[in-house]
């Protein structure tokens, strides 16, 4: 079968980034890439901070943070004062977990598509409180309906205190039907935490349409914000119960200020985050989404072809706009997290291509992203060179 045409490139977009031109950066999903204009905006804020630190921190910073958060929340369709800025998704998850007041006998339910660090956080909170972590297996090819059914059957009302699901999974690049899952959990009285690390900037679904009790997403991946920018949205009935990890001066100011103010930190990433949205809007939000998703799909097909994977065996993320795609690696490759990391580093060094290699349920996968700075030939070069590298074990 022939590979579909790649999307039209967005002219000049690569010039917005300071990425090393000698490398193909095909893994925007892991740590993002900050456009030069956004880096400059953050540097200007840092200059302001260093010109007069006392004034920067004591005169209006809390309000500037609130103003920024309202803007970012508006873009994501979250309630402006029902959301809090946090440093990253991992922190948002930790804030929620430690605010639940878990007790012995309670359980936290999640799926086997969950992000590794989030699973570790669940396990630690369960160990600390005597609660139990239960993980539901969900086949990679499960339909939305099957996912919802599996979750419905897995909920134990009265025991399950939290359900954690991803909006778009990291290891498997699979879109979960978050709103439908929240609906089912609500019928059973179980609150849901949606790990939406990849959603802001990539997926168009609004936070309010998902309706989860807790939703946390990174702006420092697909929304071009400086690293250290994430939004945690919390349903009204939970806002008084959510406590920060670190108690600081805004502790008595209620939600969200008490979550946001975390003592002396560099808050410039948050203040510069609107410049990331400005870049996204300047390029055209829908155009960027369509481009990135089509390019990732193209990359999946050319690399999949080169590895001899029939198109029908390439996982489909399950929805439009997804700019992450998986290709199965030959059997026996990257069967553990350590082996996956080693292969990822080897591809980076030998092929000058940064990719994500994932190990999920004992099998290895290549995860490719698409971004405005990528071009079709970067995936084509990888496709030509990868089979030989994989053949050298
Ligand atoms: C699904 C998912 N959850 C959580 C995270 C953690 O994000 P961060 O490192 O910004 O906390 C990631 C990072 O890639 C992710 O993909």
mmCIF file of C-alpha atoms and ligand atoms in Angstrom:
data_model
loop_
_atom_site.group_PDB
_atom_site.id
_atom_site.type_symbol
_atom_site.label_atom_id
_atom_site.label_comp_id
_atom_site.label_asym_id
_atom_site.label_seq_id
_atom_site.Cartn_x
_atom_site.Cartn_y
_atom_site.Cartn_z
ATOM 1 C CA UNK A 1 0.000 0.000 0.000
ATOM 2 C CA UNK A 2 1.288 3.473 -0.782
ATOM 3 C CA UNK A 3 2.158 5.906 1.949
ATOM 4 C CA UNK A 4 -0.103 9.000 2.078
ATOM 5 C CA UNK A 5 1.292 12.401 1.155
ATOM 6 C CA UNK A 6 2.810 14.414 4.002
ATOM 7 C CA UNK A 7 1.084 17.701 4.893
ATOM 8 C CA UNK A 8 2.207 21.007 3.407
ATOM 9 C CA UNK A 9 4.952 22.447 5.617
ATOM 10 C CA UNK A 10 4.190 25.655 7.518
ATOM 11 C CA UNK A 11 6.717 28.037 5.932
ATOM 12 C CA UNK A 12 9.248 29.571 8.292
ATOM 13 C CA UNK A 13 8.013 27.676 11.322
ATOM 14 C CA UNK A 14 11.359 25.956 11.937
ATOM 15 C CA UNK A 15 13.007 29.377 12.225
ATOM 16 C CA UNK A 16 10.915 30.086 15.302
ATOM 17 C CA UNK A 17 12.903 27.470 17.236
ATOM 18 C CA UNK A 18 16.513 27.241 18.359
ATOM 19 C CA UNK A 19 16.723 23.492 17.765
ATOM 20 C CA UNK A 20 20.039 22.043 16.549
ATOM 21 C CA UNK A 21 19.579 21.771 12.760
ATOM 22 C CA UNK A 22 21.922 18.768 12.612
ATOM 23 C CA UNK A 23 19.405 16.663 14.541
ATOM 24 C CA UNK A 24 15.884 15.460 13.646
ATOM 25 C CA UNK A 25 13.778 16.321 16.684
ATOM 26 C CA UNK A 26 10.956 13.810 16.378
ATOM 27 C CA UNK A 27 10.056 13.660 20.050
ATOM 28 C CA UNK A 28 8.281 16.886 20.924
ATOM 29 C CA UNK A 29 6.115 14.845 23.265
ATOM 30 C CA UNK A 30 8.701 14.320 25.984
ATOM 31 C CA UNK A 31 9.948 17.811 26.819
ATOM 32 C CA UNK A 32 8.538 20.086 24.121
ATOM 33 C CA UNK A 33 10.591 22.838 22.488
ATOM 34 C CA UNK A 34 10.251 26.490 23.405
ATOM 35 C CA UNK A 35 10.015 28.977 20.507
ATOM 36 C CA UNK A 36 12.706 31.659 20.482
ATOM 37 C CA UNK A 37 10.143 34.434 20.984
ATOM 38 C CA UNK A 38 8.894 32.703 24.131
ATOM 39 C CA UNK A 39 12.455 32.224 25.395
ATOM 40 C CA UNK A 40 13.009 35.951 24.848
ATOM 41 C CA UNK A 41 9.773 36.855 26.653
ATOM 42 C CA UNK A 42 10.868 34.780 29.632
ATOM 43 C CA UNK A 43 14.323 36.379 29.565
ATOM 44 C CA UNK A 44 12.741 39.843 29.644
ATOM 45 C CA UNK A 45 10.771 38.809 32.717
ATOM 46 C CA UNK A 46 13.943 37.460 34.307
ATOM 47 C CA UNK A 47 15.692 40.738 33.547
ATOM 48 C CA UNK A 48 12.860 42.553 35.288
ATOM 49 C CA UNK A 49 13.158 40.188 38.256
ATOM 50 C CA UNK A 50 16.907 40.677 38.505
ATOM 51 C CA UNK A 51 16.672 44.460 38.151
ATOM 52 C CA UNK A 52 14.701 44.644 41.384
ATOM 53 C CA UNK A 53 13.972 41.281 43.010
ATOM 54 C CA UNK A 54 12.171 42.740 45.986
ATOM 55 C CA UNK A 55 9.778 44.738 43.873
ATOM 56 C CA UNK A 56 9.247 41.829 41.463
ATOM 57 C CA UNK A 57 8.234 39.432 44.230
ATOM 58 C CA UNK A 58 6.363 41.773 46.570
ATOM 59 C CA UNK A 59 4.512 44.145 44.274
ATOM 60 C CA UNK A 60 1.835 42.484 42.253
ATOM 61 C CA UNK A 61 3.341 39.076 41.458
ATOM 62 C CA UNK A 62 0.393 37.153 42.933
ATOM 63 C CA UNK A 63 -1.967 39.202 40.752
ATOM 64 C CA UNK A 64 0.197 38.761 37.665
ATOM 65 C CA UNK A 65 0.135 35.008 38.226
ATOM 66 C CA UNK A 66 -3.668 35.090 38.607
ATOM 67 C CA UNK A 67 -4.017 37.166 35.444
ATOM 68 C CA UNK A 68 -1.814 34.733 33.516
ATOM 69 C CA UNK A 69 -3.682 31.723 34.858
ATOM 70 C CA UNK A 70 -7.032 33.200 33.807
ATOM 71 C CA UNK A 71 -5.709 33.679 30.296
ATOM 72 C CA UNK A 72 -4.319 30.130 30.055
ATOM 73 C CA UNK A 73 -7.455 28.639 31.624
ATOM 74 C CA UNK A 74 -9.596 30.563 29.130
ATOM 75 C CA UNK A 75 -7.648 29.046 26.247
ATOM 76 C CA UNK A 76 -8.139 25.551 27.650
ATOM 77 C CA UNK A 77 -11.811 25.999 28.447
ATOM 78 C CA UNK A 78 -11.228 25.645 32.176
ATOM 79 C CA UNK A 79 -12.748 27.787 34.905
ATOM 80 C CA UNK A 80 -10.322 30.702 35.376
ATOM 81 C CA UNK A 81 -10.611 30.749 39.166
ATOM 82 C CA UNK A 82 -11.217 27.021 39.486
ATOM 83 C CA UNK A 83 -7.752 26.226 38.195
ATOM 84 C CA UNK A 84 -4.273 26.632 39.612
ATOM 85 C CA UNK A 85 -0.929 26.934 37.916
ATOM 86 C CA UNK A 86 1.534 24.248 38.960
ATOM 87 C CA UNK A 87 5.032 23.407 37.770
ATOM 88 C CA UNK A 88 4.156 20.283 35.816
ATOM 89 C CA UNK A 89 1.655 17.464 35.544
ATOM 90 C CA UNK A 90 3.602 15.344 38.023
ATOM 91 C CA UNK A 91 3.190 18.044 40.663
ATOM 92 C CA UNK A 92 -0.514 18.436 39.920
ATOM 93 C CA UNK A 93 -1.014 14.701 40.368
ATOM 94 C CA UNK A 94 0.887 14.752 43.668
ATOM 95 C CA UNK A 95 -1.209 17.677 44.925
ATOM 96 C CA UNK A 96 -4.413 15.774 44.197
ATOM 97 C CA UNK A 97 -3.237 12.452 45.635
ATOM 98 C CA UNK A 98 -2.085 13.887 48.944
ATOM 99 C CA UNK A 99 -5.286 15.960 49.298
ATOM 100 C CA UNK A 100 -7.605 12.953 49.082
ATOM 101 C CA UNK A 101 -7.191 11.800 52.676
ATOM 102 C CA UNK A 102 -6.865 8.158 51.617
ATOM 103 C CA UNK A 103 -7.244 5.567 54.343
ATOM 104 C CA UNK A 104 -6.569 1.870 54.769
ATOM 105 C CA UNK A 105 -9.066 -0.075 52.670
ATOM 106 C CA UNK A 106 -9.473 2.656 50.065
ATOM 107 C CA UNK A 107 -8.253 2.109 46.545
ATOM 108 C CA UNK A 108 -6.965 4.173 43.671
ATOM 109 C CA UNK A 109 -7.864 2.765 40.280
ATOM 110 C CA UNK A 110 -5.787 3.446 37.177
ATOM 111 C CA UNK A 111 -4.990 1.745 33.874
ATOM 112 C CA UNK A 112 -1.916 0.039 32.491
ATOM 113 C CA UNK A 113 -1.520 2.938 30.013
ATOM 114 C CA UNK A 114 -0.689 5.360 32.841
ATOM 115 C CA UNK A 115 2.498 7.415 32.907
ATOM 116 C CA UNK A 116 5.292 5.765 34.892
ATOM 117 C CA UNK A 117 5.923 8.618 37.333
ATOM 118 C CA UNK A 118 2.187 8.959 37.984
ATOM 119 C CA UNK A 119 1.976 5.241 38.773
ATOM 120 C CA UNK A 120 4.892 5.623 41.189
ATOM 121 C CA UNK A 121 3.126 8.555 42.883
ATOM 122 C CA UNK A 122 -0.053 6.492 43.276
ATOM 123 C CA UNK A 123 1.927 3.591 44.720
ATOM 124 C CA UNK A 124 3.710 5.822 47.219
ATOM 125 C CA UNK A 125 0.512 7.527 48.393
ATOM 126 C CA UNK A 126 -1.098 4.110 48.796
ATOM 127 C CA UNK A 127 1.862 2.806 50.805
ATOM 128 C CA UNK A 128 1.778 5.913 53.006
ATOM 129 C CA UNK A 129 -1.926 5.641 53.746
ATOM 130 C CA UNK A 130 -2.595 1.906 53.646
ATOM 131 C CA UNK A 131 -4.733 2.280 50.529
ATOM 132 C CA UNK A 132 -4.425 -0.065 47.560
ATOM 133 C CA UNK A 133 -3.442 0.722 43.979
ATOM 134 C CA UNK A 134 -5.328 -1.341 41.405
ATOM 135 C CA UNK A 135 -4.401 -1.214 37.740
ATOM 136 C CA UNK A 136 -6.872 -2.190 35.022
ATOM 137 C CA UNK A 137 -5.415 -3.764 31.889
ATOM 138 C CA UNK A 138 -6.791 -2.235 28.701
ATOM 139 C CA UNK A 139 -5.806 -3.712 25.319
ATOM 140 C CA UNK A 140 -4.057 -1.309 22.968
ATOM 141 C CA UNK A 141 -6.732 -1.809 20.334
ATOM 142 C CA UNK A 142 -9.680 -1.381 22.735
ATOM 143 C CA UNK A 143 -12.484 0.779 21.364
ATOM 144 C CA UNK A 144 -13.877 3.706 23.363
ATOM 145 C CA UNK A 145 -16.850 1.562 24.267
ATOM 146 C CA UNK A 146 -14.644 -1.287 25.484
ATOM 147 C CA UNK A 147 -12.560 1.118 27.563
ATOM 148 C CA UNK A 148 -15.656 2.566 29.201
ATOM 149 C CA UNK A 149 -17.061 -0.914 29.843
ATOM 150 C CA UNK A 150 -13.796 -2.134 31.383
ATOM 151 C CA UNK A 151 -13.673 0.890 33.652
ATOM 152 C CA UNK A 152 -17.328 0.569 34.604
ATOM 153 C CA UNK A 153 -16.741 -3.051 35.589
ATOM 154 C CA UNK A 154 -13.567 -2.123 37.488
ATOM 155 C CA UNK A 155 -15.053 0.569 39.733
ATOM 156 C CA UNK A 156 -15.801 -0.489 43.287
ATOM 157 C CA UNK A 157 -18.172 2.128 44.677
ATOM 158 C CA UNK A 158 -17.471 2.840 48.325
ATOM 159 C CA UNK A 159 -13.868 1.641 47.952
ATOM 160 C CA UNK A 160 -12.539 3.349 44.845
ATOM 161 C CA UNK A 161 -11.662 6.849 46.041
ATOM 162 C CA UNK A 162 -10.078 8.003 42.817
ATOM 163 C CA UNK A 163 -9.892 6.909 39.205
ATOM 164 C CA UNK A 164 -6.829 8.134 37.315
ATOM 165 C CA UNK A 165 -6.995 8.064 33.513
ATOM 166 C CA UNK A 166 -5.014 9.713 30.755
ATOM 167 C CA UNK A 167 -6.589 11.889 28.105
ATOM 168 C CA UNK A 168 -3.814 10.880 25.685
ATOM 169 C CA UNK A 169 -1.452 8.207 26.924
ATOM 170 C CA UNK A 170 2.297 8.565 26.823
ATOM 171 C CA UNK A 171 3.583 5.047 26.243
ATOM 172 C CA UNK A 172 0.800 4.021 23.870
ATOM 173 C CA UNK A 173 -0.247 7.337 22.255
ATOM 174 C CA UNK A 174 -3.873 6.334 22.731
ATOM 175 C CA UNK A 175 -6.726 8.787 23.081
ATOM 176 C CA UNK A 176 -9.036 7.818 25.926
ATOM 177 C CA UNK A 177 -12.717 8.831 25.927
ATOM 178 C CA UNK A 178 -12.186 11.030 28.971
ATOM 179 C CA UNK A 179 -15.652 12.622 29.106
ATOM 180 C CA UNK A 180 -17.430 9.267 28.828
ATOM 181 C CA UNK A 181 -15.194 7.781 31.523
ATOM 182 C CA UNK A 182 -15.944 10.699 33.825
ATOM 183 C CA UNK A 183 -19.662 10.161 33.169
ATOM 184 C CA UNK A 184 -19.479 6.505 34.191
ATOM 185 C CA UNK A 185 -17.401 7.241 37.273
ATOM 186 C CA UNK A 186 -19.850 9.933 38.320
ATOM 187 C CA UNK A 187 -22.728 7.420 38.147
ATOM 188 C CA UNK A 188 -20.736 5.404 40.695
ATOM 189 C CA UNK A 189 -19.746 8.397 42.834
ATOM 190 C CA UNK A 190 -16.038 8.040 42.026
ATOM 191 C CA UNK A 191 -13.989 11.206 41.384
ATOM 192 C CA UNK A 192 -11.677 11.206 38.371
ATOM 193 C CA UNK A 193 -8.231 12.687 37.849
ATOM 194 C CA UNK A 194 -7.511 13.166 34.151
ATOM 195 C CA UNK A 195 -3.806 13.181 33.314
ATOM 196 C CA UNK A 196 -3.920 15.491 30.320
ATOM 197 C CA UNK A 197 -0.172 16.102 30.080
ATOM 198 C CA UNK A 198 -0.288 16.191 26.262
ATOM 199 C CA UNK A 199 -3.655 17.879 25.743
ATOM 200 C CA UNK A 200 -2.998 21.647 25.900
ATOM 201 C CA UNK A 201 -2.209 22.908 22.421
ATOM 202 C CA UNK A 202 -2.670 19.494 20.813
ATOM 203 C CA UNK A 203 -6.250 18.479 21.506
ATOM 204 C CA UNK A 204 -9.197 20.787 21.060
ATOM 205 C CA UNK A 205 -11.400 19.264 23.785
ATOM 206 C CA UNK A 206 -12.151 21.808 26.496
ATOM 207 C CA UNK A 207 -11.488 21.011 30.132
ATOM 208 C CA UNK A 208 -15.066 21.840 31.113
ATOM 209 C CA UNK A 209 -16.518 19.464 28.514
ATOM 210 C CA UNK A 210 -14.649 16.582 30.172
ATOM 211 C CA UNK A 211 -16.116 17.497 33.543
ATOM 212 C CA UNK A 212 -13.554 15.663 35.694
ATOM 213 C CA UNK A 213 -13.128 16.464 39.360
ATOM 214 C CA UNK A 214 -9.424 16.966 38.631
ATOM 215 C CA UNK A 215 -7.683 17.625 35.333
ATOM 216 C CA UNK A 216 -4.040 18.508 34.883
ATOM 217 C CA UNK A 217 -2.235 19.360 31.665
ATOM 218 C CA UNK A 218 1.142 20.721 30.612
ATOM 219 C CA UNK A 219 1.444 23.906 28.637
ATOM 220 C CA UNK A 220 5.164 23.248 28.234
ATOM 221 C CA UNK A 221 4.656 20.531 25.644
ATOM 222 C CA UNK A 222 2.290 21.387 22.791
ATOM 223 C CA UNK A 223 1.331 24.930 23.851
ATOM 224 C CA UNK A 224 4.916 26.197 23.526
ATOM 225 C CA UNK A 225 5.172 27.523 27.083
ATOM 226 C CA UNK A 226 8.470 27.601 28.942
ATOM 227 C CA UNK A 227 9.087 24.428 30.932
ATOM 228 C CA UNK A 228 7.494 24.422 34.343
ATOM 229 C CA UNK A 229 3.993 25.455 33.248
ATOM 230 C CA UNK A 230 0.952 23.283 33.888
ATOM 231 C CA UNK A 231 -2.665 23.899 34.855
ATOM 232 C CA UNK A 232 -4.592 21.936 37.464
ATOM 233 C CA UNK A 233 -8.372 22.341 37.177
ATOM 234 C CA UNK A 234 -10.425 21.334 40.217
ATOM 235 C CA UNK A 235 -14.201 20.899 40.542
ATOM 236 C CA UNK A 236 -15.912 23.339 42.951
ATOM 237 C CA UNK A 237 -16.673 20.758 45.661
ATOM 238 C CA UNK A 238 -12.972 19.874 45.947
ATOM 239 C CA UNK A 239 -11.351 23.311 45.924
ATOM 240 C CA UNK A 240 -11.395 23.786 49.706
ATOM 241 C CA UNK A 241 -9.917 20.343 50.203
ATOM 242 C CA UNK A 242 -6.971 20.741 47.862
ATOM 243 C CA UNK A 243 -3.762 21.504 49.711
ATOM 244 C CA UNK A 244 -0.412 22.498 48.259
ATOM 245 C CA UNK A 245 2.618 20.257 48.678
ATOM 246 C CA UNK A 246 4.475 23.165 50.279
ATOM 247 C CA UNK A 247 2.772 25.505 52.742
ATOM 248 C CA UNK A 248 3.688 29.098 52.044
ATOM 249 C CA UNK A 249 2.423 32.628 52.561
ATOM 250 C CA UNK A 250 -0.812 32.280 50.577
ATOM 251 C CA UNK A 251 -1.958 29.262 52.614
ATOM 252 C CA UNK A 252 -4.908 31.179 54.059
ATOM 253 C CA UNK A 253 -5.876 32.789 50.748
ATOM 254 C CA UNK A 254 -7.839 29.778 49.565
ATOM 255 C CA UNK A 255 -7.801 28.052 46.188
ATOM 256 C CA UNK A 256 -6.030 28.673 43.833
ATOM 257 C CA UNK A 257 -3.522 31.150 45.345
ATOM 258 C CA UNK A 258 -2.438 28.743 48.048
ATOM 259 C CA UNK A 259 -1.550 26.130 45.440
ATOM 260 C CA UNK A 260 0.199 28.601 43.158
ATOM 261 C CA UNK A 261 2.373 30.456 45.645
ATOM 262 C CA UNK A 262 5.203 28.071 46.445
ATOM 263 C CA UNK A 263 7.659 30.438 48.163
ATOM 264 C CA UNK A 264 10.680 31.829 46.336
ATOM 265 C CA UNK A 265 10.754 30.302 42.888
ATOM 266 C CA UNK A 266 11.281 31.452 39.335
ATOM 267 C CA UNK A 267 7.685 32.177 38.276
ATOM 268 C CA UNK A 268 8.709 33.630 34.904
ATOM 269 C CA UNK A 269 7.804 30.453 33.022
ATOM 270 C CA UNK A 270 4.160 31.012 33.971
ATOM 271 C CA UNK A 271 4.234 34.708 33.137
ATOM 272 C CA UNK A 272 5.784 33.998 29.734
ATOM 273 C CA UNK A 273 3.379 31.153 28.901
ATOM 274 C CA UNK A 274 0.883 33.456 27.098
ATOM 275 C CA UNK A 275 3.660 34.164 24.589
ATOM 276 C CA UNK A 276 3.516 30.445 23.761
ATOM 277 C CA UNK A 277 -0.198 30.743 23.039
ATOM 278 C CA UNK A 278 0.543 33.838 20.992
ATOM 279 C CA UNK A 279 2.943 31.800 18.834
ATOM 280 C CA UNK A 280 0.399 29.015 18.462
ATOM 281 C CA UNK A 281 -2.348 31.459 17.507
ATOM 282 C CA UNK A 282 -0.056 33.296 15.079
ATOM 283 C CA UNK A 283 0.621 30.043 13.257
ATOM 284 C CA UNK A 284 -3.072 29.132 13.471
ATOM 285 C CA UNK A 285 -4.148 26.700 16.187
ATOM 286 C CA UNK A 286 -6.198 24.472 13.893
ATOM 287 C CA UNK A 287 -3.574 24.565 11.173
ATOM 288 C CA UNK A 288 -0.841 23.523 13.610
ATOM 289 C CA UNK A 289 -2.975 20.691 14.995
ATOM 290 C CA UNK A 290 -3.879 19.376 11.567
ATOM 291 C CA UNK A 291 -0.278 19.659 10.345
ATOM 292 C CA UNK A 292 1.248 17.934 13.354
ATOM 293 C CA UNK A 293 -1.237 15.080 13.367
ATOM 294 C CA UNK A 294 -0.864 14.483 9.610
ATOM 295 C CA UNK A 295 2.938 14.605 9.811
ATOM 296 C CA UNK A 296 3.055 12.151 12.728
ATOM 297 C CA UNK A 297 0.741 9.824 10.766
ATOM 298 C CA UNK A 298 3.034 10.143 7.742
ATOM 299 C CA UNK A 299 6.077 9.376 9.876
ATOM 300 C CA UNK A 300 4.332 6.335 11.317
ATOM 301 C CA UNK A 301 3.634 5.005 7.846
ATOM 302 C CA UNK A 302 7.102 5.534 6.335
ATOM 303 C CA UNK A 303 8.953 4.160 9.347
ATOM 304 C CA UNK A 304 6.385 1.378 9.741
ATOM 305 C CA UNK A 305 6.890 0.434 6.061
ATOM 306 C CA UNK A 306 10.659 0.393 6.512
ATOM 307 C CA UNK A 307 10.318 -1.981 9.461
ATOM 308 C CA UNK A 308 7.955 -4.209 7.508
ATOM 309 C CA UNK A 309 4.895 -3.447 9.619
ATOM 310 C CA UNK A 310 1.667 -3.728 7.602
ATOM 311 C CA UNK A 311 -0.468 -0.557 7.895
ATOM 312 C CA UNK A 312 -3.189 -2.550 9.642
ATOM 313 C CA UNK A 313 -0.740 -3.317 12.476
ATOM 314 C CA UNK A 314 0.060 0.336 13.141
ATOM 315 C CA UNK A 315 -1.935 1.529 16.150
ATOM 316 C CA UNK A 316 -4.444 4.274 15.488
ATOM 317 C CA UNK A 317 -4.621 6.766 18.372
ATOM 318 C CA UNK A 318 -8.377 6.847 18.058
ATOM 319 C CA UNK A 319 -9.128 10.444 17.251
ATOM 320 C CA UNK A 320 -8.204 13.500 15.200
ATOM 321 C CA UNK A 321 -5.446 15.915 16.088
ATOM 322 C CA UNK A 322 -3.166 13.420 17.804
ATOM 323 C CA UNK A 323 0.430 14.300 16.956
ATOM 324 C CA UNK A 324 1.964 11.180 18.506
ATOM 325 C CA UNK A 325 2.109 7.849 16.710
ATOM 326 C CA UNK A 326 3.465 4.418 17.600
ATOM 327 C CA UNK A 327 5.319 1.878 15.504
ATOM 328 C CA UNK A 328 5.875 -1.625 16.897
ATOM 329 C CA UNK A 329 9.557 -2.565 17.104
ATOM 330 C CA UNK A 330 10.717 -6.041 16.144
ATOM 331 C CA UNK A 331 9.969 -8.707 18.762
ATOM 332 C CA UNK A 332 12.602 -8.833 21.479
ATOM 333 C CA UNK A 333 13.561 -5.143 21.092
ATOM 334 C CA UNK A 334 13.148 -2.700 24.011
ATOM 335 C CA UNK A 335 11.314 -5.210 26.151
ATOM 336 C CA UNK A 336 12.205 -3.341 29.355
ATOM 337 C CA UNK A 337 12.302 0.340 30.285
ATOM 338 C CA UNK A 338 16.104 0.207 30.557
ATOM 339 C CA UNK A 339 16.460 -1.410 27.144
ATOM 340 C CA UNK A 340 14.089 1.180 25.661
ATOM 341 C CA UNK A 341 16.148 4.033 27.123
ATOM 342 C CA UNK A 342 19.367 2.527 25.803
ATOM 343 C CA UNK A 343 17.926 2.136 22.301
ATOM 344 C CA UNK A 344 16.553 5.684 22.340
ATOM 345 C CA UNK A 345 20.023 7.009 23.231
ATOM 346 C CA UNK A 346 21.611 4.852 20.506
ATOM 347 C CA UNK A 347 19.203 6.174 17.852
ATOM 348 C CA UNK A 348 19.983 9.718 19.021
ATOM 349 C CA UNK A 349 23.743 9.202 18.827
ATOM 350 C CA UNK A 350 24.015 7.094 15.689
ATOM 351 C CA UNK A 351 21.174 8.463 13.564
ATOM 352 C CA UNK A 352 21.054 12.069 14.835
ATOM 353 C CA UNK A 353 17.345 11.557 15.446
ATOM 354 C CA UNK A 354 15.645 12.159 18.780
ATOM 355 C CA UNK A 355 12.726 9.762 19.171
ATOM 356 C CA UNK A 356 10.894 8.152 22.053
ATOM 357 C CA UNK A 357 11.348 4.435 22.546
ATOM 358 C CA UNK A 358 8.733 2.969 24.825
ATOM 359 C CA UNK A 359 8.473 -0.358 26.512
ATOM 360 C CA UNK A 360 4.871 -1.217 27.227
ATOM 361 C CA UNK A 361 3.652 -4.530 28.530
ATOM 362 C CA UNK A 362 6.917 -6.215 27.638
ATOM 363 C CA UNK A 363 7.151 -5.021 24.069
ATOM 364 C CA UNK A 364 9.019 -2.189 22.432
ATOM 365 C CA UNK A 365 7.500 0.701 20.497
ATOM 366 C CA UNK A 366 8.870 3.691 18.679
ATOM 367 C CA UNK A 367 6.867 6.852 19.356
ATOM 368 C CA UNK A 368 7.134 9.649 16.825
ATOM 369 C CA UNK A 369 5.766 13.144 17.208
ATOM 370 C CA UNK A 370 4.958 15.737 14.582
ATOM 371 C CA UNK A 371 5.607 19.445 15.079
ATOM 372 C CA UNK A 372 5.723 22.554 12.939
ATOM 373 C CA UNK A 373 9.540 22.400 12.857
ATOM 374 C CA UNK A 374 9.568 18.861 11.412
ATOM 375 C CA UNK A 375 9.706 17.944 7.747
ATOM 376 C CA UNK A 376 8.785 14.770 5.897
ATOM 377 C CA UNK A 377 12.409 14.021 4.974
ATOM 378 C CA UNK A 378 13.364 13.704 8.653
ATOM 379 C CA UNK A 379 11.059 10.685 8.999
ATOM 380 C CA UNK A 380 12.210 9.353 5.613
ATOM 381 C CA UNK A 381 15.882 9.492 6.710
ATOM 382 C CA UNK A 382 15.015 7.679 9.910
ATOM 383 C CA UNK A 383 13.122 5.067 7.902
ATOM 384 C CA UNK A 384 16.173 4.426 5.698
ATOM 385 C CA UNK A 385 18.650 4.096 8.577
ATOM 386 C CA UNK A 386 16.676 2.543 11.424
ATOM 387 C CA UNK A 387 16.364 -1.047 10.153
ATOM 388 C CA UNK A 388 20.170 -1.497 10.001
ATOM 389 C CA UNK A 389 20.606 -0.073 13.484
ATOM 390 C CA UNK A 390 17.937 -2.392 14.865
ATOM 391 C CA UNK A 391 19.581 -5.335 13.152
ATOM 392 C CA UNK A 392 22.819 -4.727 15.147
ATOM 393 C CA UNK A 393 21.925 -6.033 18.556
HETATM 394 C C1 LIG B 1 0.784 11.147 30.203
HETATM 395 C C2 LIG B 1 1.828 11.915 30.945
HETATM 396 N N1 LIG B 1 1.629 12.217 32.227
HETATM 397 C C3 LIG B 1 2.513 12.923 32.936
HETATM 398 C C4 LIG B 1 3.673 13.366 32.367
HETATM 399 C C5 LIG B 1 4.655 14.121 33.206
HETATM 400 O O1 LIG B 1 4.809 15.416 32.774
HETATM 401 P P1 LIG B 1 5.804 16.355 33.571
HETATM 402 O O2 LIG B 1 7.163 15.742 33.483
HETATM 403 O O3 LIG B 1 5.720 17.671 32.895
HETATM 404 O O4 LIG B 1 5.321 16.388 34.974
HETATM 405 C C6 LIG B 1 3.949 13.079 31.022
HETATM 406 C C7 LIG B 1 5.197 13.518 30.399
HETATM 407 O O5 LIG B 1 5.523 13.224 29.282
HETATM 408 C C8 LIG B 1 2.999 12.327 30.301
HETATM 409 O O6 LIG B 1 3.215 12.002 29.022
#
